[in-house]
mmCIF file of C-alpha atoms in Angstrom:
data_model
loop_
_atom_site.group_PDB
_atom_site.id
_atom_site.type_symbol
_atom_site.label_atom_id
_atom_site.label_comp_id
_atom_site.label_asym_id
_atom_site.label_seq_id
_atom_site.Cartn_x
_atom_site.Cartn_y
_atom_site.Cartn_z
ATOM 1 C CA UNK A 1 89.052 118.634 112.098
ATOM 2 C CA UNK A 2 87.722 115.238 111.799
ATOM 3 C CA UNK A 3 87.997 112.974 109.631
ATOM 4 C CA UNK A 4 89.717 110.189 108.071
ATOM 5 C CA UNK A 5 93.215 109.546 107.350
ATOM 6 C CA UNK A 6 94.711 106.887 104.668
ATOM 7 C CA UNK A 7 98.340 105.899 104.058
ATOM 8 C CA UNK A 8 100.392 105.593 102.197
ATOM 9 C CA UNK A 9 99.001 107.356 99.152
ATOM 10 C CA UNK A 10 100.929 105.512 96.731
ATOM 11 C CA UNK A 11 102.024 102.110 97.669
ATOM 12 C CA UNK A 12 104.461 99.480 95.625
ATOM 13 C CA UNK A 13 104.039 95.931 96.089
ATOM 14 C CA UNK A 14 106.613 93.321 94.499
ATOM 15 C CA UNK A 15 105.411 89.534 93.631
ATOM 16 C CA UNK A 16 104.245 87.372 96.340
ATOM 17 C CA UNK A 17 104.299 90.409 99.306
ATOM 18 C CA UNK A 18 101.952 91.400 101.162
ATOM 19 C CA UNK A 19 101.487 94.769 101.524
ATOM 20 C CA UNK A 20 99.337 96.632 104.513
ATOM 21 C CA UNK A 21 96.945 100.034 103.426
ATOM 22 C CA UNK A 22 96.139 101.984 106.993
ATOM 23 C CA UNK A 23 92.885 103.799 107.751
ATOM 24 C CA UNK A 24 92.487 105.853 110.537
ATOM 25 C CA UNK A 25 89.155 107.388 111.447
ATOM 26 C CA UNK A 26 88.634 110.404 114.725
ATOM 27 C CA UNK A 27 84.721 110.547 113.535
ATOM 28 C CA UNK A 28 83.951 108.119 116.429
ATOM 29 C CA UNK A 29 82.162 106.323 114.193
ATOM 30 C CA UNK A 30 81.107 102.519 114.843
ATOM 31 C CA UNK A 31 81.459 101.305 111.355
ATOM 32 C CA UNK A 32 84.156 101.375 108.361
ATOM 33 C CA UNK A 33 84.481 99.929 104.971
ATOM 34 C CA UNK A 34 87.076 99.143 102.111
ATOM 35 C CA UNK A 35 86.618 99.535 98.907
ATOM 36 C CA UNK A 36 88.273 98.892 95.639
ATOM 37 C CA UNK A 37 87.811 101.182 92.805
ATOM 38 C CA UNK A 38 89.032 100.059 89.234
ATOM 39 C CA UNK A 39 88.682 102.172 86.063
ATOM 40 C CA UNK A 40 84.805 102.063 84.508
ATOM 41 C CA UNK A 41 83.513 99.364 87.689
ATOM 42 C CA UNK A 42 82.811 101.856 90.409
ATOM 43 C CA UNK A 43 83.072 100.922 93.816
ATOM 44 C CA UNK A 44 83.018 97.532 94.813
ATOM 45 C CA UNK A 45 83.041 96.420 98.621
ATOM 46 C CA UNK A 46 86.054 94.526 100.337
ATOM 47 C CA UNK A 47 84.995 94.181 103.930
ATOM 48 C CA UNK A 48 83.387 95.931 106.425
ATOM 49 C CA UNK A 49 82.937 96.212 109.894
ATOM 50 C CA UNK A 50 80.002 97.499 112.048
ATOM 51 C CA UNK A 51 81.761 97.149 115.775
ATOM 52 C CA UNK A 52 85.191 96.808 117.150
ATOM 53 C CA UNK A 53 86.386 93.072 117.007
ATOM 54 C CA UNK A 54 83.913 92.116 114.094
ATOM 55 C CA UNK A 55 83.649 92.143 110.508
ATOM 56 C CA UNK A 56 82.008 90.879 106.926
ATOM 57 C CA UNK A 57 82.968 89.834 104.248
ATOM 58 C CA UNK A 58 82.124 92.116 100.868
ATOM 59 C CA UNK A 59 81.510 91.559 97.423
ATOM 60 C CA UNK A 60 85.186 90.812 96.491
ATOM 61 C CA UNK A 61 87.084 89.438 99.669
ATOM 62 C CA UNK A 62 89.258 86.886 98.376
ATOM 63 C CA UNK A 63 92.895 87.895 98.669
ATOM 64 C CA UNK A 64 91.923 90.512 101.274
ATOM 65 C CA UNK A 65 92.230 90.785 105.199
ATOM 66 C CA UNK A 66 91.281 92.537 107.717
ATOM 67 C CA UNK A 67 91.319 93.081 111.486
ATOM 68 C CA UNK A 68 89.297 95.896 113.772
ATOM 69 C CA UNK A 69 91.158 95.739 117.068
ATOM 70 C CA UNK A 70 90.086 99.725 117.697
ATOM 71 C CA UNK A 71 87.350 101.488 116.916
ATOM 72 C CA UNK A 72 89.488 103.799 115.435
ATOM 73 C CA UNK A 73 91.455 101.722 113.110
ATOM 74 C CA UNK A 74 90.538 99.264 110.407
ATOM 75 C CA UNK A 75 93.921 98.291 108.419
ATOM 76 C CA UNK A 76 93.274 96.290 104.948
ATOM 77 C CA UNK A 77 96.150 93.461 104.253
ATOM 78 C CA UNK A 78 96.457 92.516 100.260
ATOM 79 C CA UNK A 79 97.760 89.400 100.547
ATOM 80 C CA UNK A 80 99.944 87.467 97.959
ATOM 81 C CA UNK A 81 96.442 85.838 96.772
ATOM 82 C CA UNK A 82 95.250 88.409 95.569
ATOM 83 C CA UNK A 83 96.242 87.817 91.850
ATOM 84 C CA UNK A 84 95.251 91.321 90.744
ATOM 85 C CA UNK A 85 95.840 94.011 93.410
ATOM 86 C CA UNK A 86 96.499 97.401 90.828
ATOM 87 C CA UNK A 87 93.537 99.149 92.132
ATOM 88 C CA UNK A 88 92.675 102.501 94.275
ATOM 89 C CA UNK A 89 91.966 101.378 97.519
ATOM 90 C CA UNK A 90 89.166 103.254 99.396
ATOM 91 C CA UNK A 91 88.041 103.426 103.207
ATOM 92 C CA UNK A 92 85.293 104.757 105.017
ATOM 93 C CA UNK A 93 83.296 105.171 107.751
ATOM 94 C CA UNK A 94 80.135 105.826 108.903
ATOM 95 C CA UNK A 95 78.003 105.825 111.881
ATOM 96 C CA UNK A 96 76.158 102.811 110.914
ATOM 97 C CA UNK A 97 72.424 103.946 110.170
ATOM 98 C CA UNK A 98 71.054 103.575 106.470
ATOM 99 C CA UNK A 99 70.084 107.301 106.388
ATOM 100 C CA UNK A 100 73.652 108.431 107.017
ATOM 101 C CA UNK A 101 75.968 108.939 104.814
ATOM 102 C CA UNK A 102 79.818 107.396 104.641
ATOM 103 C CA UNK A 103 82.735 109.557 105.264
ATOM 104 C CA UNK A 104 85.899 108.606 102.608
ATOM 105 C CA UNK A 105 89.676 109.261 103.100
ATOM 106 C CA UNK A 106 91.739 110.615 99.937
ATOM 107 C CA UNK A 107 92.776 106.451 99.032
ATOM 108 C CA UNK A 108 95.817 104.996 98.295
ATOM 109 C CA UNK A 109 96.978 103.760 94.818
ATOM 110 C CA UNK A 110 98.837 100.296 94.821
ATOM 111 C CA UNK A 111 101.258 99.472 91.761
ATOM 112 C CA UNK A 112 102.806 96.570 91.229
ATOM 113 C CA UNK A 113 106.399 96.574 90.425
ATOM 114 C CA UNK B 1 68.841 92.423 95.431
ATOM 115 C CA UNK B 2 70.303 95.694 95.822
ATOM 116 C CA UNK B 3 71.582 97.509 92.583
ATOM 117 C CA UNK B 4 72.406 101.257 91.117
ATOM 118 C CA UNK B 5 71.951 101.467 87.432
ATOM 119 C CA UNK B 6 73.964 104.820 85.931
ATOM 120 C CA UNK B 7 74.483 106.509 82.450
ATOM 121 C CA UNK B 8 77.422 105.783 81.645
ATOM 122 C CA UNK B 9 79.625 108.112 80.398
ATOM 123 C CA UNK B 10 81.680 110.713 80.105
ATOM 124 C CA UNK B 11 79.443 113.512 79.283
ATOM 125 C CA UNK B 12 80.906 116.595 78.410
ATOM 126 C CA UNK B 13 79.390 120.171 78.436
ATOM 127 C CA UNK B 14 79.872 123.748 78.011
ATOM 128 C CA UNK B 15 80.155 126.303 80.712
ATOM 129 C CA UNK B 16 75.972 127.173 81.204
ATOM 130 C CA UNK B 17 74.568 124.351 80.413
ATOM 131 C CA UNK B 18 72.213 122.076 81.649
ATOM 132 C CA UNK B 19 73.021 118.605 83.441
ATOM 133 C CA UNK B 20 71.451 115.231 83.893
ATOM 134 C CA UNK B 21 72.849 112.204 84.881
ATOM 135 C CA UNK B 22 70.382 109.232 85.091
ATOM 136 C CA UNK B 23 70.610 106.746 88.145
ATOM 137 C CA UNK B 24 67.790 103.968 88.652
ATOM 138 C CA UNK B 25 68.051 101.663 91.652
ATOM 139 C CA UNK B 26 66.713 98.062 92.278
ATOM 140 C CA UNK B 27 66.194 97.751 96.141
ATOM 141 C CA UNK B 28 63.895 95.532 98.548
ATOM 142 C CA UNK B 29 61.912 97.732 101.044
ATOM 143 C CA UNK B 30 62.711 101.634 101.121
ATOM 144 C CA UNK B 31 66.793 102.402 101.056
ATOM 145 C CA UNK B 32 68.137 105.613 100.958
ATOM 146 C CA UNK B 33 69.779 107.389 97.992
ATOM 147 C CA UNK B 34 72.904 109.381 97.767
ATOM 148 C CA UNK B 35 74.950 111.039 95.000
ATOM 149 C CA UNK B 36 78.905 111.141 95.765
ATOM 150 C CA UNK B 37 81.528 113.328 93.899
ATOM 151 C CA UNK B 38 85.146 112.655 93.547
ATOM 152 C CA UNK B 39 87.552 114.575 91.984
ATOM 153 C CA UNK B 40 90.906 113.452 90.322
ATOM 154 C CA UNK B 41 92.990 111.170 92.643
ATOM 155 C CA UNK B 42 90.546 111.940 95.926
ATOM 156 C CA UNK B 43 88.073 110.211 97.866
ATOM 157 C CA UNK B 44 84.827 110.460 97.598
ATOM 158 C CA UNK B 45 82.845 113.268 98.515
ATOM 159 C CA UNK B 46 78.914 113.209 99.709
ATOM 160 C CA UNK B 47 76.770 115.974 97.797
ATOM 161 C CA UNK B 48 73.257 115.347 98.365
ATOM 162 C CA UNK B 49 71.193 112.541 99.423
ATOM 163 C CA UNK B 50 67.271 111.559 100.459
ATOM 164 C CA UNK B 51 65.582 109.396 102.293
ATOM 165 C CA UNK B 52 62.396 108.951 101.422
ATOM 166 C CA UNK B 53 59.940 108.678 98.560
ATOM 167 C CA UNK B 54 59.554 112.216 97.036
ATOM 168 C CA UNK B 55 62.453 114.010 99.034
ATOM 169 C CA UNK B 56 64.069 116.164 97.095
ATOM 170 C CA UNK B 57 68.203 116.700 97.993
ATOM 171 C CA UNK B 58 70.040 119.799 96.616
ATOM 172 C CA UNK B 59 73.633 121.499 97.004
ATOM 173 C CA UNK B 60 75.775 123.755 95.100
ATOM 174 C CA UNK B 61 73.216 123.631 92.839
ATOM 175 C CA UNK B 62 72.743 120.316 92.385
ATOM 176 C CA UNK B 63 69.055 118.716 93.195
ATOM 177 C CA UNK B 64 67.550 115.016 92.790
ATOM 178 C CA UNK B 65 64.444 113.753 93.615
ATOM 179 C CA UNK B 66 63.253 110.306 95.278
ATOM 180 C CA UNK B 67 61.075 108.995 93.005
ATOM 181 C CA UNK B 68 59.657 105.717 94.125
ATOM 182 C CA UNK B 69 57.110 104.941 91.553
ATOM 183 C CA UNK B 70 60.148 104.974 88.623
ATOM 184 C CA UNK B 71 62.897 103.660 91.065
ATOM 185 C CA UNK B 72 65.316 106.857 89.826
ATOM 186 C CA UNK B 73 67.186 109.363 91.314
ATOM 187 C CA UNK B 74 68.122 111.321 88.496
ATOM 188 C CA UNK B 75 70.957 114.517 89.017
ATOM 189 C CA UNK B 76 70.141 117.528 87.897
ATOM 190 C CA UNK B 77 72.058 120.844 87.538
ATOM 191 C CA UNK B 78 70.804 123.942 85.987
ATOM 192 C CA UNK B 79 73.938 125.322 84.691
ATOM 193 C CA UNK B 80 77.470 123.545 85.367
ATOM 194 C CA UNK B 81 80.931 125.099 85.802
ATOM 195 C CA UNK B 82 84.088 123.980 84.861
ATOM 196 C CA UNK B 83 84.701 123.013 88.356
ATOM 197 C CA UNK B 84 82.056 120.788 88.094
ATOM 198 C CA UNK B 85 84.256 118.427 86.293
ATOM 199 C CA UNK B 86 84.230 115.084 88.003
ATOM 200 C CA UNK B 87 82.942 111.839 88.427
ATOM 201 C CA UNK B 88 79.926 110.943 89.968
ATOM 202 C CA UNK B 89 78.370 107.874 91.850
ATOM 203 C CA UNK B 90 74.580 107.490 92.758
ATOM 204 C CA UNK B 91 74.485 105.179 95.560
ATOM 205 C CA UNK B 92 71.621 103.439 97.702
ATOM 206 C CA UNK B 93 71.819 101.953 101.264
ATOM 207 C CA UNK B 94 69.492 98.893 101.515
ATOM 208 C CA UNK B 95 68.596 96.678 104.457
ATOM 209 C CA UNK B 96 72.097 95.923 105.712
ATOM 210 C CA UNK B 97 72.846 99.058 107.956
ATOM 211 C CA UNK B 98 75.230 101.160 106.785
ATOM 212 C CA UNK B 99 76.316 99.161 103.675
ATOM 213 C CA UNK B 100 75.913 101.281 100.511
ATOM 214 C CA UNK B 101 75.886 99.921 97.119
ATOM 215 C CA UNK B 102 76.677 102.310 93.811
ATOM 216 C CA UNK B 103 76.590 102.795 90.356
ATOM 217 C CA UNK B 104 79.575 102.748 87.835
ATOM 218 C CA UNK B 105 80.076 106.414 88.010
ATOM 219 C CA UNK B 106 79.650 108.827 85.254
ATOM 220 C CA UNK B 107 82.796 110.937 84.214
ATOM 221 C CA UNK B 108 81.642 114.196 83.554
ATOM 222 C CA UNK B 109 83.843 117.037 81.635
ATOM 223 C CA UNK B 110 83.091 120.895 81.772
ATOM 224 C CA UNK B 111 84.460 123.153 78.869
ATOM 225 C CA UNK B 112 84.790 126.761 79.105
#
């Protein structure tokens, strides 16, 4: 089946590490996203990227990096900038068109210790 | 700009009853509108969408209409289960291909 993949599902990060979430997608779709979900906000919009080797910043970027060497793969880095990182961290894909919908993997929960 | 407006929650129901869950949009030009699902400590799931004015989307019982005249894309369910219990996001996808934007979700909790 396809679909998309994220790992870990729970992830620990100490002070001052950076930590790496992975998203794999086998849609063969041209575009993915990150989001970050926190309690009562919704989704907000990390990055995104609509072809291999290129991507945009989103809504809430700072402290956040990414790079899309596949088509396949978009990983999200939380650096140690990122002052706040306890969030659910959400990717997707999608094929790119605004009448199609996005495609989510189950997330992954970073805690810091 | 782009923007999804939602009810904000939680709503909570009995087994039977009717649901709404309000979602207005602010967009420039004609987006498309979805409504996503996610249940506890998932992803989010896509259960209906339309994408034009008037369209009317619908699954598992679930139905909203495009209306373009009050910018709203109100959910509707005639009679909600307890497996209905979840949160849900209206969403719109503007001028920037691809890129959605959503509402704050509405928590919604089913009694039996």
């Amino acid at each position: 089946d396809g679909g998309i993949t994220q790992s870990p599902k729970y992830l620990f990060r100490k002070e001052g590490q950076n930590v790496t979430l992975s998203c794999e997608q086998n849609l063969n779709h041209d575009a993915m996203y990150w989001y970050r979900q926190d309690p009562g906000q919704g989704l907000r919009l990390i990055y995104y990227s609509q072809i291999v080797n290129d991507f945009q910043k989103g809504d809430i970027a700072e402290g956040y990096s990414v790079s899309r060497e596949k088509k396949e793969s978009f990983p999200l880095t939380v650096t140690s900038a990122q002052k706040n990182p306890t969030a659910f961290y959400l990717c997707a894909s999608s094929i790119g068109a605004r009448d199609q919908p996005q495609h989510f993997g189950d997330g992954t929960r970073l805690s810091i210790l | 700009g782009n923007s999804v407006t939602q009810m904000e929650g939680p709503v909570t129901l009995s087994e039977e009853a009717f649901l709404t869950i309000n979602c207005t949009y602010t967009a420039t030009g004609y987006p498309s509108l979805f409504w996503y699902v996610q249940y506890p400590g998932e992803g989010l799931q896509l259960l209906l969408k339309a994408t034009k004015a008037d369209d009317k989307g619908s699954n598992k019982g679930f139905e909203a209409t495009y209306r373009k005249e009050t910018t709203s894309f109100h959910l509707e369910k005639g009679s909600v289960q307890v497996s209905d219990s979840a949160v849900y996001f209206c969403a719109l996808a503007g001028s920037t291909l691809g890129r959605l934007y959503f509402g704050r979700g509405t928590q919604l909790t089913v009694w039996p």
